[in-house]
């Protein structure tokens, strides 16, 4: 019996909790609806007040213009409109290479130091060639004997003395030693590490006495007379940025800007970043621009010759759309008129207007915050 009563009491408690939660939810929804209705009322009252203010201002203005809102107007004219996109690029050099010897050996001499300017073919370092030189001396001695033997066999063969086999063996021995000599001389030359380009020795990585080899960088050579800037641009500008387009480069570290042209755009879009790369070649005779330096590229993505452009700060928006204030004559007085417009691209604090304004319209550029539609103005 007691268990039954306890069960009934639990059901009653659960029902009460559900009712309380429902009441709270209904109250919250009711409060939100009330606030929305209250906001609509305030907005309507504000709109009515603006209209009343404009009407009173118009009534207070006498023939001398006292009471009119002072503004500055600017007649609208056609102008060139350009849209730019800024991206960060990096300076790189094609002739920025690590130099390694073609042969393995111990470094016995380094003929340059860091910062030296070198020419293509100039010797940078020399490796130990003692073993090669010994082999070279041995080959030269053997070649001398083989050459003498061949000359004698050739004389005998020309006199039809001796066998053809002896002549051919002497000839083969001589030619084989000549080829070995050429190979050793090539190895000897490879023991001299030479500069593959004109440039500056930027860094000597190895030191005298260390072992060098084809897989071990010896030094870094850099030629920055010609450099280039590479940058990644969003694929949305793929049809707007092309080879030959003008670009402005800003180097913040150097506090310098320069004009250049896009040399090429990549043929592939990066699957991860959804960007394509551009390259701009630069002459750098002064050497001020260094590899890996950052620069800001200003690329033009749109241009219109005869465009109507207004400062973006003048463009306002209400429930109907975007608008600006222009000066218009009404009943012999100059009043502010709310002119709705259709805007296009916005850039550099300017807005391209595609519809709604005409040349010679008088745009209110100062005092626009103090007027409403119909306000009497003076300028």
Coordinates of C-alpha atoms in Angstrom, one line a residue:
X1 CA 0.0 0.0 0.0
X2 CA 2.8 2.4 0.9
X3 CA 4.6 1.6 -2.3
X4 CA 1.5 2.4 -4.3
X5 CA 1.2 5.8 -2.6
X6 CA 4.9 6.5 -3.2
X7 CA 4.4 5.7 -6.9
X8 CA 1.4 8.0 -7.2
X9 CA 3.3 10.9 -5.5
X10 CA 6.3 10.5 -7.9
X11 CA 3.9 10.7 -10.9
X12 CA 2.4 13.9 -9.4
X13 CA 5.8 15.5 -8.9
X14 CA 6.9 14.6 -12.4
X15 CA 3.7 16.2 -13.8
X16 CA 4.3 19.4 -11.8
X17 CA 7.9 19.7 -13.1
X18 CA 6.7 19.3 -16.7
X19 CA 4.0 22.0 -16.1
X20 CA 6.6 24.4 -14.7
X21 CA 9.0 23.9 -17.6
X22 CA 6.3 24.4 -20.1
X23 CA 5.2 27.6 -18.3
X24 CA 8.8 28.9 -18.4
X25 CA 9.2 28.1 -22.1
X26 CA 5.9 29.9 -22.9
X27 CA 6.9 32.9 -20.8
X28 CA 10.3 33.1 -22.7
X29 CA 8.6 32.9 -26.1
X30 CA 6.1 35.5 -25.0
X31 CA 8.9 37.8 -23.8
X32 CA 10.7 37.5 -27.2
X33 CA 7.5 38.3 -29.1
X34 CA 6.8 41.3 -26.9
X35 CA 10.4 42.6 -27.4
X36 CA 10.1 42.2 -31.2
X37 CA 6.9 44.0 -31.3
X38 CA 8.3 46.8 -29.1
X39 CA 11.3 47.1 -31.5
X40 CA 9.0 47.5 -34.5
X41 CA 7.1 50.2 -32.6
X42 CA 10.3 52.1 -31.8
X43 CA 11.5 51.9 -35.4
X44 CA 8.1 53.2 -36.7
X45 CA 8.2 56.1 -34.1
X46 CA 11.8 56.9 -35.2
X47 CA 10.7 57.0 -38.9
X48 CA 7.8 59.3 -38.0
X49 CA 10.0 61.6 -35.9
X50 CA 12.5 62.0 -38.8
X51 CA 9.7 62.9 -41.1
X52 CA 8.3 65.5 -38.6
X53 CA 11.8 66.9 -38.1
X54 CA 12.2 67.3 -41.8
X55 CA 8.8 69.0 -42.1
X56 CA 9.5 71.4 -39.2
X57 CA 12.9 72.3 -40.7
X58 CA 11.3 73.1 -44.0
X59 CA 8.7 75.3 -42.3
X60 CA 11.3 77.1 -40.3
X61 CA 13.4 78.0 -43.3
X62 CA 12.7 81.5 -44.6
X63 CA 13.8 83.1 -47.8
X64 CA 17.3 83.9 -46.4
X65 CA 18.0 80.2 -45.8
X66 CA 18.2 80.4 -42.1
X67 CA 17.5 77.0 -40.5
X68 CA 18.8 75.0 -43.5
X69 CA 21.4 72.3 -42.9
X70 CA 24.8 73.4 -44.2
X71 CA 26.3 70.8 -46.6
X72 CA 29.0 70.4 -49.2
X73 CA 28.1 69.0 -52.5
X74 CA 30.3 67.4 -55.2
X75 CA 29.1 67.0 -58.8
X76 CA 29.5 63.5 -60.0
X77 CA 31.9 62.9 -62.9
X78 CA 33.1 59.9 -64.9
X79 CA 36.5 58.6 -63.8
X80 CA 38.8 55.6 -64.0
X81 CA 37.9 52.9 -61.5
X82 CA 40.5 50.2 -60.6
X83 CA 40.2 47.3 -58.2
X84 CA 43.3 45.8 -56.7
X85 CA 44.1 42.7 -54.7
X86 CA 47.1 42.6 -52.3
X87 CA 49.0 39.3 -51.8
X88 CA 52.3 38.5 -50.1
X89 CA 55.1 37.2 -52.3
X90 CA 58.7 36.0 -51.7
X91 CA 61.9 36.9 -53.5
X92 CA 63.8 34.0 -55.0
X93 CA 66.8 33.6 -57.2
X94 CA 67.4 31.0 -60.0
X95 CA 71.1 31.2 -59.4
X96 CA 71.2 30.3 -55.8
X97 CA 72.9 26.9 -55.7
X98 CA 74.9 24.5 -53.6
X99 CA 78.2 23.5 -55.1
X100 CA 79.6 20.0 -54.6
X101 CA 82.7 18.3 -56.1
X102 CA 82.3 15.7 -58.8
X103 CA 84.9 13.4 -57.2
X104 CA 85.5 12.2 -53.6
X105 CA 88.6 13.2 -51.7
X106 CA 90.2 15.3 -48.9
X107 CA 90.1 19.0 -49.3
X108 CA 93.7 20.2 -49.4
X109 CA 93.2 23.8 -50.4
X110 CA 90.4 26.4 -50.5
X111 CA 91.1 29.2 -52.9
X112 CA 88.2 31.6 -52.1
X113 CA 86.6 33.1 -49.0
X114 CA 83.0 34.0 -48.2
X115 CA 81.9 37.2 -49.9
X116 CA 84.3 36.8 -52.9
X117 CA 82.9 37.4 -56.4
X118 CA 83.9 34.5 -58.7
X119 CA 83.5 33.8 -62.4
X120 CA 82.3 30.7 -64.1
X121 CA 85.0 28.1 -64.2
X122 CA 87.1 29.6 -61.4
X123 CA 88.7 27.1 -59.0
X124 CA 87.1 27.2 -55.6
X125 CA 88.9 24.3 -53.9
X126 CA 91.2 21.5 -54.6
X127 CA 91.1 17.9 -53.5
X128 CA 93.9 15.4 -52.7
X129 CA 95.0 14.0 -56.1
X130 CA 98.1 12.1 -55.0
X131 CA 96.8 8.7 -56.0
X132 CA 95.5 10.0 -59.4
X133 CA 98.8 11.6 -60.1
X134 CA 100.7 8.4 -59.4
X135 CA 98.4 6.4 -61.7
X136 CA 98.8 9.1 -64.3
X137 CA 102.7 8.9 -64.2
X138 CA 102.5 5.1 -64.5
X139 CA 100.1 5.3 -67.5
X140 CA 102.4 7.9 -69.2
X141 CA 105.4 5.5 -68.9
X142 CA 103.4 2.6 -70.2
X143 CA 102.0 4.7 -73.0
X144 CA 105.5 5.8 -74.0
X145 CA 106.6 2.1 -74.3
X146 CA 103.3 1.2 -76.2
X147 CA 103.8 4.0 -78.6
X148 CA 107.3 3.0 -79.4
X149 CA 106.3 -0.7 -79.8
X150 CA 103.4 0.3 -82.1
X151 CA 105.6 2.5 -84.3
X152 CA 108.1 -0.3 -84.8
X153 CA 105.3 -2.8 -85.6
X154 CA 103.8 -0.4 -88.0
X155 CA 107.1 0.0 -89.9
X156 CA 107.5 -3.7 -90.1
X157 CA 103.9 -4.2 -91.2
X158 CA 104.4 -1.6 -94.0
X159 CA 107.4 -3.7 -95.2
X160 CA 105.3 -6.8 -95.1
X161 CA 107.4 -8.1 -92.2
X162 CA 105.8 -9.6 -89.1
X163 CA 102.2 -10.8 -88.5
X164 CA 99.0 -8.7 -88.7
X165 CA 98.1 -9.9 -85.2
X166 CA 101.3 -8.4 -83.6
X167 CA 100.5 -5.1 -85.4
X168 CA 96.9 -5.0 -84.1
X169 CA 97.9 -6.0 -80.6
X170 CA 100.4 -3.1 -80.5
X171 CA 97.8 -0.7 -81.8
X172 CA 95.2 -1.9 -79.3
X173 CA 97.6 -1.6 -76.4
X174 CA 98.5 2.0 -77.4
X175 CA 94.9 3.2 -77.8
X176 CA 93.8 1.5 -74.6
X177 CA 96.5 3.4 -72.6
X178 CA 95.6 6.7 -74.4
X179 CA 92.0 6.3 -73.2
X180 CA 93.1 5.5 -69.7
X181 CA 95.3 8.6 -69.7
X182 CA 92.3 10.7 -70.8
X183 CA 90.2 9.2 -68.0
X184 CA 92.8 9.9 -65.3
X185 CA 93.2 13.5 -66.6
X186 CA 89.5 14.0 -66.4
X187 CA 89.5 12.7 -62.8
X188 CA 92.4 15.0 -62.0
X189 CA 90.3 17.9 -63.4
X190 CA 87.3 16.9 -61.3
X191 CA 89.5 17.1 -58.2
X192 CA 89.4 20.9 -58.8
X193 CA 86.1 22.3 -57.7
X194 CA 85.1 25.0 -60.1
X195 CA 82.3 27.7 -60.0
X196 CA 79.4 26.7 -62.3
X197 CA 78.1 30.3 -62.5
X198 CA 79.2 33.9 -62.0
X199 CA 78.3 34.9 -58.5
X200 CA 79.2 35.5 -54.9
X201 CA 80.5 32.9 -52.4
X202 CA 77.7 33.3 -49.9
X203 CA 78.7 30.4 -47.6
X204 CA 81.6 27.9 -47.4
X205 CA 80.1 24.9 -45.7
X206 CA 83.2 22.6 -45.5
X207 CA 86.7 23.3 -44.3
X208 CA 90.2 22.4 -45.4
X209 CA 91.1 18.8 -44.3
X210 CA 87.6 17.5 -44.4
X211 CA 86.4 14.8 -46.8
X212 CA 84.4 16.1 -49.8
X213 CA 82.2 14.2 -52.2
X214 CA 79.4 14.5 -54.8
X215 CA 76.7 14.2 -52.1
X216 CA 78.3 16.7 -49.8
X217 CA 77.7 20.5 -50.4
X218 CA 80.9 22.4 -50.3
X219 CA 79.7 26.0 -50.7
X220 CA 76.7 28.1 -51.7
X221 CA 77.0 30.4 -54.7
X222 CA 74.5 33.2 -55.3
X223 CA 74.0 35.5 -58.2
X224 CA 71.2 38.1 -57.4
X225 CA 71.7 40.3 -60.4
X226 CA 68.5 38.7 -61.7
X227 CA 65.8 37.7 -59.1
X228 CA 62.1 37.0 -59.3
X229 CA 59.1 37.3 -57.0
X230 CA 56.6 34.4 -56.6
X231 CA 53.2 34.6 -55.0
X232 CA 50.1 32.4 -54.6
X233 CA 46.8 34.0 -55.6
X234 CA 43.2 32.7 -55.0
X235 CA 41.8 30.8 -58.0
X236 CA 38.8 33.3 -58.1
X237 CA 41.2 35.7 -59.8
X238 CA 42.4 33.1 -62.4
X239 CA 40.7 35.0 -65.4
X240 CA 41.7 38.4 -64.1
X241 CA 45.5 38.1 -63.7
X242 CA 47.5 37.3 -66.8
X243 CA 51.0 37.5 -68.1
X244 CA 51.9 41.0 -69.0
X245 CA 49.7 42.7 -66.4
X246 CA 51.2 45.5 -64.4
X247 CA 51.9 44.9 -60.8
X248 CA 53.2 47.2 -58.0
X249 CA 55.7 45.7 -55.6
X250 CA 56.2 47.0 -52.1
X251 CA 59.2 46.0 -50.1
X252 CA 58.5 47.0 -46.4
X253 CA 62.1 46.2 -45.2
X254 CA 63.6 48.5 -47.9
X255 CA 60.7 51.1 -47.7
X256 CA 60.7 50.9 -51.5
X257 CA 58.0 50.3 -54.2
X258 CA 58.5 49.5 -57.8
X259 CA 56.4 48.7 -60.9
X260 CA 56.9 45.5 -62.8
X261 CA 54.9 43.1 -65.0
X262 CA 53.7 39.6 -64.5
X263 CA 56.1 37.3 -66.3
X264 CA 53.9 34.1 -66.2
X265 CA 51.1 32.4 -64.3
X266 CA 51.1 28.8 -63.4
X267 CA 49.1 26.3 -65.4
X268 CA 48.0 24.3 -62.4
X269 CA 45.9 25.1 -59.4
X270 CA 47.1 23.8 -56.0
X271 CA 44.5 21.3 -54.8
X272 CA 45.0 22.1 -51.1
X273 CA 45.2 25.9 -51.1
X274 CA 43.1 26.5 -54.2
X275 CA 45.6 29.0 -55.5
X276 CA 47.7 29.5 -58.6
X277 CA 51.2 31.1 -58.6
X278 CA 52.6 34.1 -60.5
X279 CA 56.2 35.0 -61.3
X280 CA 57.6 38.5 -61.7
X281 CA 61.2 38.9 -62.9
X282 CA 63.3 41.7 -61.6
X283 CA 66.6 43.3 -62.4
X284 CA 68.6 43.7 -59.2
X285 CA 71.9 45.2 -60.3
X286 CA 72.2 47.0 -56.9
X287 CA 71.8 43.8 -55.0
X288 CA 69.5 45.4 -52.5
X289 CA 66.8 42.8 -53.0
X290 CA 67.7 39.5 -51.3
X291 CA 66.4 36.0 -51.7
X292 CA 63.6 35.1 -49.3
X293 CA 62.7 38.7 -48.7
X294 CA 59.0 39.3 -48.4
X295 CA 57.1 41.8 -50.6
X296 CA 53.5 42.8 -51.1
X297 CA 52.1 42.6 -54.6
X298 CA 49.3 45.0 -55.7
X299 CA 47.6 43.3 -58.7
X300 CA 44.8 45.0 -60.7
X301 CA 41.9 42.7 -61.2
X302 CA 39.3 45.1 -62.6
X303 CA 39.3 48.4 -64.5
X304 CA 36.5 50.6 -65.9
X305 CA 37.3 53.7 -67.9
X306 CA 34.0 55.7 -67.5
X307 CA 32.7 54.8 -64.1
X308 CA 30.8 56.6 -61.4
X309 CA 32.6 56.2 -58.1
X310 CA 31.5 57.5 -54.7
X311 CA 33.3 57.3 -51.3
X312 CA 32.0 54.2 -49.5
X313 CA 31.4 56.2 -46.3
X314 CA 28.6 58.0 -48.1
X315 CA 26.7 54.8 -48.9
X316 CA 24.0 54.0 -46.4
X317 CA 21.5 51.2 -46.2
X318 CA 17.9 50.7 -45.1
X319 CA 15.2 48.1 -45.6
X320 CA 14.8 49.1 -49.2
X321 CA 18.5 49.0 -50.2
X322 CA 21.6 51.1 -50.5
X323 CA 21.3 54.9 -50.9
X324 CA 23.2 58.2 -50.9
X325 CA 22.0 61.7 -50.4
X326 CA 22.0 64.1 -53.4
X327 CA 21.0 67.8 -53.6
X328 CA 17.7 68.3 -55.5
X329 CA 15.4 71.3 -56.1
X330 CA 11.9 71.1 -54.7
X331 CA 9.4 74.0 -54.8
X332 CA 12.2 76.5 -55.2
X333 CA 14.3 75.1 -52.4
X334 CA 17.3 72.8 -52.3
X335 CA 16.6 69.7 -50.3
X336 CA 18.4 66.4 -49.6
X337 CA 17.1 63.6 -51.6
X338 CA 17.6 59.9 -50.7
X339 CA 18.8 58.3 -53.9
X340 CA 18.8 54.5 -54.1
X341 CA 21.7 53.0 -56.0
X342 CA 23.0 49.7 -57.1
X343 CA 26.6 49.2 -56.1
X344 CA 29.4 47.0 -57.6
X345 CA 32.9 46.4 -56.4
X346 CA 34.2 48.1 -53.3
X347 CA 37.9 48.9 -53.0
X348 CA 40.2 51.4 -51.3
X349 CA 37.2 53.1 -49.5
X350 CA 35.5 53.7 -52.8
X351 CA 32.3 52.1 -54.2
X352 CA 31.6 51.6 -57.9
X353 CA 28.0 52.6 -58.6
X354 CA 26.4 50.7 -61.5
X355 CA 22.9 52.2 -61.4
X356 CA 21.0 55.0 -59.7
X357 CA 23.4 58.0 -60.3
X358 CA 24.1 60.1 -63.3
X359 CA 26.8 62.5 -64.3
X360 CA 26.2 66.0 -62.9
X361 CA 24.1 64.7 -59.9
X362 CA 25.1 66.7 -56.9
X363 CA 26.4 64.3 -54.2
X364 CA 26.3 65.5 -50.6
X365 CA 29.8 64.8 -49.3
X366 CA 29.7 66.7 -46.1
X367 CA 26.8 67.1 -43.7
X368 CA 25.2 63.9 -45.0
X369 CA 24.9 62.6 -41.4
X370 CA 22.7 65.6 -40.5
X371 CA 20.1 65.3 -43.2
X372 CA 17.2 63.0 -43.9
X373 CA 15.1 62.7 -47.0
X374 CA 13.5 66.1 -47.7
X375 CA 15.8 68.2 -45.4
X376 CA 16.3 71.7 -46.6
X377 CA 20.0 72.3 -47.3
X378 CA 22.3 75.2 -48.1
X379 CA 25.8 75.1 -49.6

